[in-house]
Short mmCIF file of C-alpha atoms and ligand atoms in Angstrom, two decimals:
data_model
loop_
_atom_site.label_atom_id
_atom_site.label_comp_id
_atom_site.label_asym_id
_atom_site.label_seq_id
_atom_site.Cartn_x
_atom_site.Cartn_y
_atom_site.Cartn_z
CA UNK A 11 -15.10 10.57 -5.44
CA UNK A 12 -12.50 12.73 -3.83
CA UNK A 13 -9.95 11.55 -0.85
CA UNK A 14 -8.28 12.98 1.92
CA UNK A 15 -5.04 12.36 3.30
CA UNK A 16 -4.18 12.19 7.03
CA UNK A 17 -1.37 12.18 8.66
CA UNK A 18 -1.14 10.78 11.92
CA UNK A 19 -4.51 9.55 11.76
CA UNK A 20 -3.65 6.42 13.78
CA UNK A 21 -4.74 8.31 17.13
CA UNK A 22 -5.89 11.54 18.95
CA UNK A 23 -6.92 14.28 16.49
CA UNK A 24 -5.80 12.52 13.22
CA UNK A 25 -8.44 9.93 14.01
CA UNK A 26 -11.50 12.27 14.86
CA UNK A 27 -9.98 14.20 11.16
CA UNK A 28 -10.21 11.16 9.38
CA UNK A 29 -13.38 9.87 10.44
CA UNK A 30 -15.15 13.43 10.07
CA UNK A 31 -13.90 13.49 6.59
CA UNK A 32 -15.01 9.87 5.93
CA UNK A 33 -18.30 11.03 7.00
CA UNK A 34 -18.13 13.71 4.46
CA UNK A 35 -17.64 11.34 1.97
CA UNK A 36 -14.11 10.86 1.24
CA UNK A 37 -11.59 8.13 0.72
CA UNK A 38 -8.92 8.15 3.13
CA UNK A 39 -5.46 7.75 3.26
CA UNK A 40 -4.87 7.34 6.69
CA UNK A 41 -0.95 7.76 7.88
CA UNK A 42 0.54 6.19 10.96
CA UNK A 43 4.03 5.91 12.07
CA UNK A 44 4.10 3.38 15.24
CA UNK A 45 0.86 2.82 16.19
CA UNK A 46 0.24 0.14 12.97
CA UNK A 47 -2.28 -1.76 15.40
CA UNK A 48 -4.60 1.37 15.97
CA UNK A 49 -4.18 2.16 12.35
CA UNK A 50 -5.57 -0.80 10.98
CA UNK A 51 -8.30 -1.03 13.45
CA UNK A 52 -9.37 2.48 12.37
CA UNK A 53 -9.05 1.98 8.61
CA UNK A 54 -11.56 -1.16 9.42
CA UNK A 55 -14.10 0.90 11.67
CA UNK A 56 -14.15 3.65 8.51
CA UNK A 57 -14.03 0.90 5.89
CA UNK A 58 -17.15 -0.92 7.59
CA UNK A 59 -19.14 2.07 8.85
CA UNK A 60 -18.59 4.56 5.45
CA UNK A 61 -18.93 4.23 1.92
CA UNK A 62 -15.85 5.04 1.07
CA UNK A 63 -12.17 3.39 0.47
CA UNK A 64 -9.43 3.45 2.82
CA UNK A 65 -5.74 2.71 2.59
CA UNK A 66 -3.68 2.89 5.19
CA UNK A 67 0.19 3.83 4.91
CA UNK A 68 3.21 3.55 7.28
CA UNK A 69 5.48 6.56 6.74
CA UNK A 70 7.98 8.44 8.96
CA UNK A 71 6.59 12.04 8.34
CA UNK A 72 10.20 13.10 8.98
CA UNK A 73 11.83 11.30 6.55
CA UNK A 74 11.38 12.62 2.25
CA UNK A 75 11.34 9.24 0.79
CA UNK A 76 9.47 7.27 3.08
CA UNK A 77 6.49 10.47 2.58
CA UNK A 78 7.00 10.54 -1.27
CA UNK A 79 6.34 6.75 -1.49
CA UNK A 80 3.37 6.89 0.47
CA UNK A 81 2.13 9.76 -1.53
CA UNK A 82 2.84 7.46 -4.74
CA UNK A 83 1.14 4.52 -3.03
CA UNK A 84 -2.22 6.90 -2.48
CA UNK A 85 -1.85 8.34 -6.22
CA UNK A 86 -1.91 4.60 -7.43
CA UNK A 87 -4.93 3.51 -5.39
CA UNK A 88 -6.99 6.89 -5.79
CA UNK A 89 -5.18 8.86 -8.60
CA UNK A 90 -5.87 11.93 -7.16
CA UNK A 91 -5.29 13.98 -3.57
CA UNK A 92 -8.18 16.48 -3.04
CA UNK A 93 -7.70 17.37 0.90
CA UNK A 94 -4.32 16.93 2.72
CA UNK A 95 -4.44 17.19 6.46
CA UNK A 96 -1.24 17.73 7.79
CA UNK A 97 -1.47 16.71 11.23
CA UNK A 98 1.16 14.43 12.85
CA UNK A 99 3.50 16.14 15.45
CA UNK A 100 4.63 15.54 18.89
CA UNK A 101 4.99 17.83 21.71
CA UNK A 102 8.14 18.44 24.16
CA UNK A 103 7.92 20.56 27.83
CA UNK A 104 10.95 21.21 28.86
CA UNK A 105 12.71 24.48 30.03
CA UNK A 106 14.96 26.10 27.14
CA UNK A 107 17.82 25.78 29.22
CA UNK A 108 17.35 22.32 29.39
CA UNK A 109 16.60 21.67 25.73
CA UNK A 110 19.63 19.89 23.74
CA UNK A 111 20.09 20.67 20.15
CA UNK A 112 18.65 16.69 19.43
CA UNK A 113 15.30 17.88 21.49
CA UNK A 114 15.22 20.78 19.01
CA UNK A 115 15.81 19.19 15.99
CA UNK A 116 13.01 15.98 17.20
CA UNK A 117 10.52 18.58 17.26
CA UNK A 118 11.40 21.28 14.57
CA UNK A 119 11.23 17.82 12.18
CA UNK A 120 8.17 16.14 13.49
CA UNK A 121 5.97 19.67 13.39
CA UNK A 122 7.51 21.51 10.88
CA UNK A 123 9.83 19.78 8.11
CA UNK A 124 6.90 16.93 8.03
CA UNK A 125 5.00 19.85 6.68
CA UNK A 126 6.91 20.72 3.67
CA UNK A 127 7.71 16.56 3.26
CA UNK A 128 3.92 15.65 2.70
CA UNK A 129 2.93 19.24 1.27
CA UNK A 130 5.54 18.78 -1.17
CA UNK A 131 4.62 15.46 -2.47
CA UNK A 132 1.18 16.06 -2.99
CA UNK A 133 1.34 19.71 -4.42
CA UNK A 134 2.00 18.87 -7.51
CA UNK A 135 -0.61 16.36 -8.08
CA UNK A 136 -3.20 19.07 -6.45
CA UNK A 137 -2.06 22.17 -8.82
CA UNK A 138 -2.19 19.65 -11.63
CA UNK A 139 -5.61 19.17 -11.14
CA UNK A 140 -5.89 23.02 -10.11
CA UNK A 141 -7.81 21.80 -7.17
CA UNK A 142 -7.30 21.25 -3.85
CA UNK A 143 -7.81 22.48 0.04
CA UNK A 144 -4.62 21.84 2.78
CA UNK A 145 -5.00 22.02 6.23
CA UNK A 146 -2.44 22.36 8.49
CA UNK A 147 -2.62 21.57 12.11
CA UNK A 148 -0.81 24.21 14.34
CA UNK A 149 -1.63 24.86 17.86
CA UNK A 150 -2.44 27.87 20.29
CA UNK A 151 1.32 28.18 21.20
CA UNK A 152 1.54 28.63 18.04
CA UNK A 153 0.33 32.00 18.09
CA UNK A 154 0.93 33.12 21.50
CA UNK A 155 3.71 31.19 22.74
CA UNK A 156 4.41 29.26 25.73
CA UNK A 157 6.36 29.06 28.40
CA UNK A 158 8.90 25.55 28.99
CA UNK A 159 7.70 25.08 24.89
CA UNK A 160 10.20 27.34 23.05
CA UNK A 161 10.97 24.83 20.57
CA UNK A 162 7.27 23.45 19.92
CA UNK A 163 6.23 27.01 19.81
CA UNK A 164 8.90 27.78 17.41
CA UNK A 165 7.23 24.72 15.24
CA UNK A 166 3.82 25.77 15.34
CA UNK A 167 4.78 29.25 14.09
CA UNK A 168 6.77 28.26 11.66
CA UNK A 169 3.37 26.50 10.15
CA UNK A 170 1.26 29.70 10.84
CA UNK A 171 3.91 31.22 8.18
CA UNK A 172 4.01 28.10 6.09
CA UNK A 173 0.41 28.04 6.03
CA UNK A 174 0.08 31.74 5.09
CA UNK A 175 2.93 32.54 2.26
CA UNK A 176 1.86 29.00 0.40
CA UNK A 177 -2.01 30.30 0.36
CA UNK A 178 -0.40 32.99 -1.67
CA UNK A 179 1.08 31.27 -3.94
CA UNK A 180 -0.92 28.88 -4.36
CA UNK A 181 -4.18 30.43 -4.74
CA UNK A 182 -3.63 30.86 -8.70
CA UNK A 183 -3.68 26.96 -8.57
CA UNK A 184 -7.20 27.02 -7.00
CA UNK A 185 -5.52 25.06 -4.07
CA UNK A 186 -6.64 26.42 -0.50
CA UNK A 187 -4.21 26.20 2.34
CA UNK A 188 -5.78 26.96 6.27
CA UNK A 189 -4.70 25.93 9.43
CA UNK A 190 -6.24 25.11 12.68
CA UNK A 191 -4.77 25.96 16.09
CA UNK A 192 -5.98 24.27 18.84
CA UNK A 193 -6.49 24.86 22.19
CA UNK A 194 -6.02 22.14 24.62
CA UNK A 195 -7.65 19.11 23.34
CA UNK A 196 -7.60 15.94 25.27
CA UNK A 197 -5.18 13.52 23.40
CA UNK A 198 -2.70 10.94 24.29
CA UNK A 199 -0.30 14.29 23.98
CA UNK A 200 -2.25 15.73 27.25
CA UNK A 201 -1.30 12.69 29.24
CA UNK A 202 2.15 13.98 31.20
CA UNK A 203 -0.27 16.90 32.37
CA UNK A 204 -1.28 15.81 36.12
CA UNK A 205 -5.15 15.93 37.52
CA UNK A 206 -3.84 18.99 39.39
CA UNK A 207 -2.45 21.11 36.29
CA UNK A 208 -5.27 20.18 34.08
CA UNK A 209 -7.66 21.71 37.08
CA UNK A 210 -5.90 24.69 36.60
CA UNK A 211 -5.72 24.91 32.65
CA UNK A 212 -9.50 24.11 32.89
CA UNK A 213 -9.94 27.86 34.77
CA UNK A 214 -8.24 29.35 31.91
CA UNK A 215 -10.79 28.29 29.24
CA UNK A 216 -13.73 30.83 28.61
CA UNK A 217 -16.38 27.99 28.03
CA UNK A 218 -15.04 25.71 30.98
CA UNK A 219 -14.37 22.35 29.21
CA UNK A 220 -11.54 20.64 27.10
CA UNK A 221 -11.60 19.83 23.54
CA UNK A 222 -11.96 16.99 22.05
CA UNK A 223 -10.81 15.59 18.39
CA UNK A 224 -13.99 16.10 17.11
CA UNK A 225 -14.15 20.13 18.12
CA UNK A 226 -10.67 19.95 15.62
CA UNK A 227 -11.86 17.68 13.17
CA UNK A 228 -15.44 19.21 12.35
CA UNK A 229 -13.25 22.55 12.14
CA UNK A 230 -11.30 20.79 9.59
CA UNK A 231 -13.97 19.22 7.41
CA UNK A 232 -15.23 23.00 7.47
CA UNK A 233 -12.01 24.02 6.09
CA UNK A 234 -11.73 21.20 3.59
CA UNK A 235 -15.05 21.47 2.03
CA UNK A 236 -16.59 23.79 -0.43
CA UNK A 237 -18.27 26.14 2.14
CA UNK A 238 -15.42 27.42 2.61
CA UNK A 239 -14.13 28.05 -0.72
CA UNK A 240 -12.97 31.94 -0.29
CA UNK A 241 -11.53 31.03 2.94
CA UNK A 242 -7.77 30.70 2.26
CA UNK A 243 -4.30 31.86 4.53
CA UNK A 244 -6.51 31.56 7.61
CA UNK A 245 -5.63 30.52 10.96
CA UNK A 246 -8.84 28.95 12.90
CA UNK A 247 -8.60 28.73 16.69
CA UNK A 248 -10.47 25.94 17.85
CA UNK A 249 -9.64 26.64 21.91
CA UNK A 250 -12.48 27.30 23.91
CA UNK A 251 -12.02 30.99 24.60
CA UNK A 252 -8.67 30.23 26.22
CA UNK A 253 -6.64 32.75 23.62
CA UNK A 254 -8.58 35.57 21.86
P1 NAP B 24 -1.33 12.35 19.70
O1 NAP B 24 -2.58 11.80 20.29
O2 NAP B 24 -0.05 12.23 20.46
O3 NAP B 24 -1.15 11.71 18.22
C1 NAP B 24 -0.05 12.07 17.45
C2 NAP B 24 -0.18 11.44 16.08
O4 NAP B 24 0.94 11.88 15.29
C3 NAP B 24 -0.14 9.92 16.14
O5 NAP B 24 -1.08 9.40 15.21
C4 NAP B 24 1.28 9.59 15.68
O6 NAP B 24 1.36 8.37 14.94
C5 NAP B 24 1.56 10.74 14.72
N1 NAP B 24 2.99 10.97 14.54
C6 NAP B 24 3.89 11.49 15.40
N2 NAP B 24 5.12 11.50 14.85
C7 NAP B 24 4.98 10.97 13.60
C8 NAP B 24 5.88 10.72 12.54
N3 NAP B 24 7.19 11.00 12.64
N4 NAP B 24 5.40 10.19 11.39
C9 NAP B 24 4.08 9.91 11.26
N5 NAP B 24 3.19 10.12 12.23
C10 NAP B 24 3.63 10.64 13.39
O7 NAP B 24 -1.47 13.90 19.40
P2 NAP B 24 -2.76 14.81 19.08
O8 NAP B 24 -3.11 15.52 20.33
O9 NAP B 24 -3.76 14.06 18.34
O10 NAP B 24 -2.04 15.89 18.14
C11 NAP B 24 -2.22 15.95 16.74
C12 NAP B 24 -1.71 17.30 16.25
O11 NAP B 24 -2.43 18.34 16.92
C13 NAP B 24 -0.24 17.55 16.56
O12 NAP B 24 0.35 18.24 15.47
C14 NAP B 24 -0.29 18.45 17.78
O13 NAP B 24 0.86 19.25 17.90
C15 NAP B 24 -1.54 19.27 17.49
N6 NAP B 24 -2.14 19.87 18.68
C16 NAP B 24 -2.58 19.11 19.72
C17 NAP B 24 -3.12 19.73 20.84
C18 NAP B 24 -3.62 18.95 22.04
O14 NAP B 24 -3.93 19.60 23.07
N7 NAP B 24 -3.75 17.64 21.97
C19 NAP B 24 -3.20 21.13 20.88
C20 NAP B 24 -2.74 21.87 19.81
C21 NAP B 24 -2.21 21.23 18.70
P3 NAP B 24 1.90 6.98 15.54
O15 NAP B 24 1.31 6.80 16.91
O16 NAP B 24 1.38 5.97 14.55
O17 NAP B 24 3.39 7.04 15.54
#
């Protein structure tokens, strides 16, 4: 049986990942940081509605040794990683101006260096078994850039290129590394939008509605799974129409 594992799973899009790849069949390693309460209440909706195993893990995404532990703690229980999701981040709206060098490094960490932390770990396990399929979660901003999100922008590019020079080298390994960028999907992380700027975001999406985790998740199970197995260095947009 193969497993996936999830960071950030305890809410938002990490939840809709992990329970779209538990419906696909895999064990789950689902990550959470603060939201332990939510975590275990997920693991226990997957656990009784699934066939499948599920361990959940408390690690700071940020932090090297906290991520190789839980890494060690999934290779004990499952022996092997077959899909890593990398998925936790947080997101900051704030002119540049106004952005201290502590806002920048929060974010660059949370988005980016928790990238190479849980990549890392799990890499070598994965190329041992010359097998595996990474998916990294980036976002529209990403790719376009916005404005008042220069240093979560920054983040989310820097895992476009992550995501792109590591399918290179890793393709020899039989290891397949995508990444998704969503458009606005409708997460804890939309909730400092007001009714009013949300009404006008909504006019700026092509087919007129929001996303939801699911729209990101069954985009990732795609990604995971074998039907996509020449599909590597790719950036998906899941966003509605809103960039083309
Ligand atoms: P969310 O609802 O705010 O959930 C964020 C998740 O990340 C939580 O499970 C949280 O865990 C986890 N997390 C944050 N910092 C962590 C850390 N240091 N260590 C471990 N886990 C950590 O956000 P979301 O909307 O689902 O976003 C998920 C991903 O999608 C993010 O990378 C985000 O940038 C990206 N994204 C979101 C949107 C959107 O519109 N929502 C659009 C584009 C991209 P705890 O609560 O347990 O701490």
């Amino acid at each position: 049986m193969k497993t996936a594992l999830i960071t950030g799973a305890s809410r938002g899009i990490g939840t809709a990942c992990a329970i779209a790849l538990a419906k696909s069949g895999y064990n789950i390693v689902l990550n959470y940081f603060n939201s332990e309460e939510k975590a275990h209440n997920i693991a226990k909706i997957i656990a009784d509605n699934y066939s499948v195993e599920v361990l959940a893990v408390k690690a700071d995404v940020r932090d090297k040794e906290q991520v190789d532990t839980m890494v060690q703690k999934a290779l004990e229980k499952f022996e092997k990683i077959d899909v890593l999701v990398n998925n936790a981040g947080i997101a900051l709206q704030k002119l540049f101006t106004d952005t201290t060098a502590d806002d920048w490094n929060d974010v660059i960490c949370a988005n980016l260096n928790s990238v190479y932390n849980v990549t890392h770990a799990v890499a070598k396990n994965m190329i041992s078994n010359h097998s595996g399929s990474i998916v990294n979660i980036s976002s529209m901003w990403g790719q376009v850039g916005a404005s008042c999100e220069v240093a979560y922008s920054a983040s989310k590019a820097g895992v476009i290129g992550f995501t792109k020079a590591l399918a290179k080298e890793l393709a020899l390994s039989n290891i397949r590394v995508n990444c998704i960028a969503p458009g606005v999907i409708m997460t804890d992380m939309m909730s400092s939008f007001s009714e009013e700027d949300l009404k006008l975001i909504k006019e700026d999406i092509p087919l007129g509605e929001f996303g939801t985790g699911k729209n990101v998740a069954d985009a990732v199970a795609f990604l995971a799974s074998d039907k996509a197995q020449y599909i590597t260095g790719q950036v998906l947009s899941v966003n509605g129409g809103m960039v083309i």
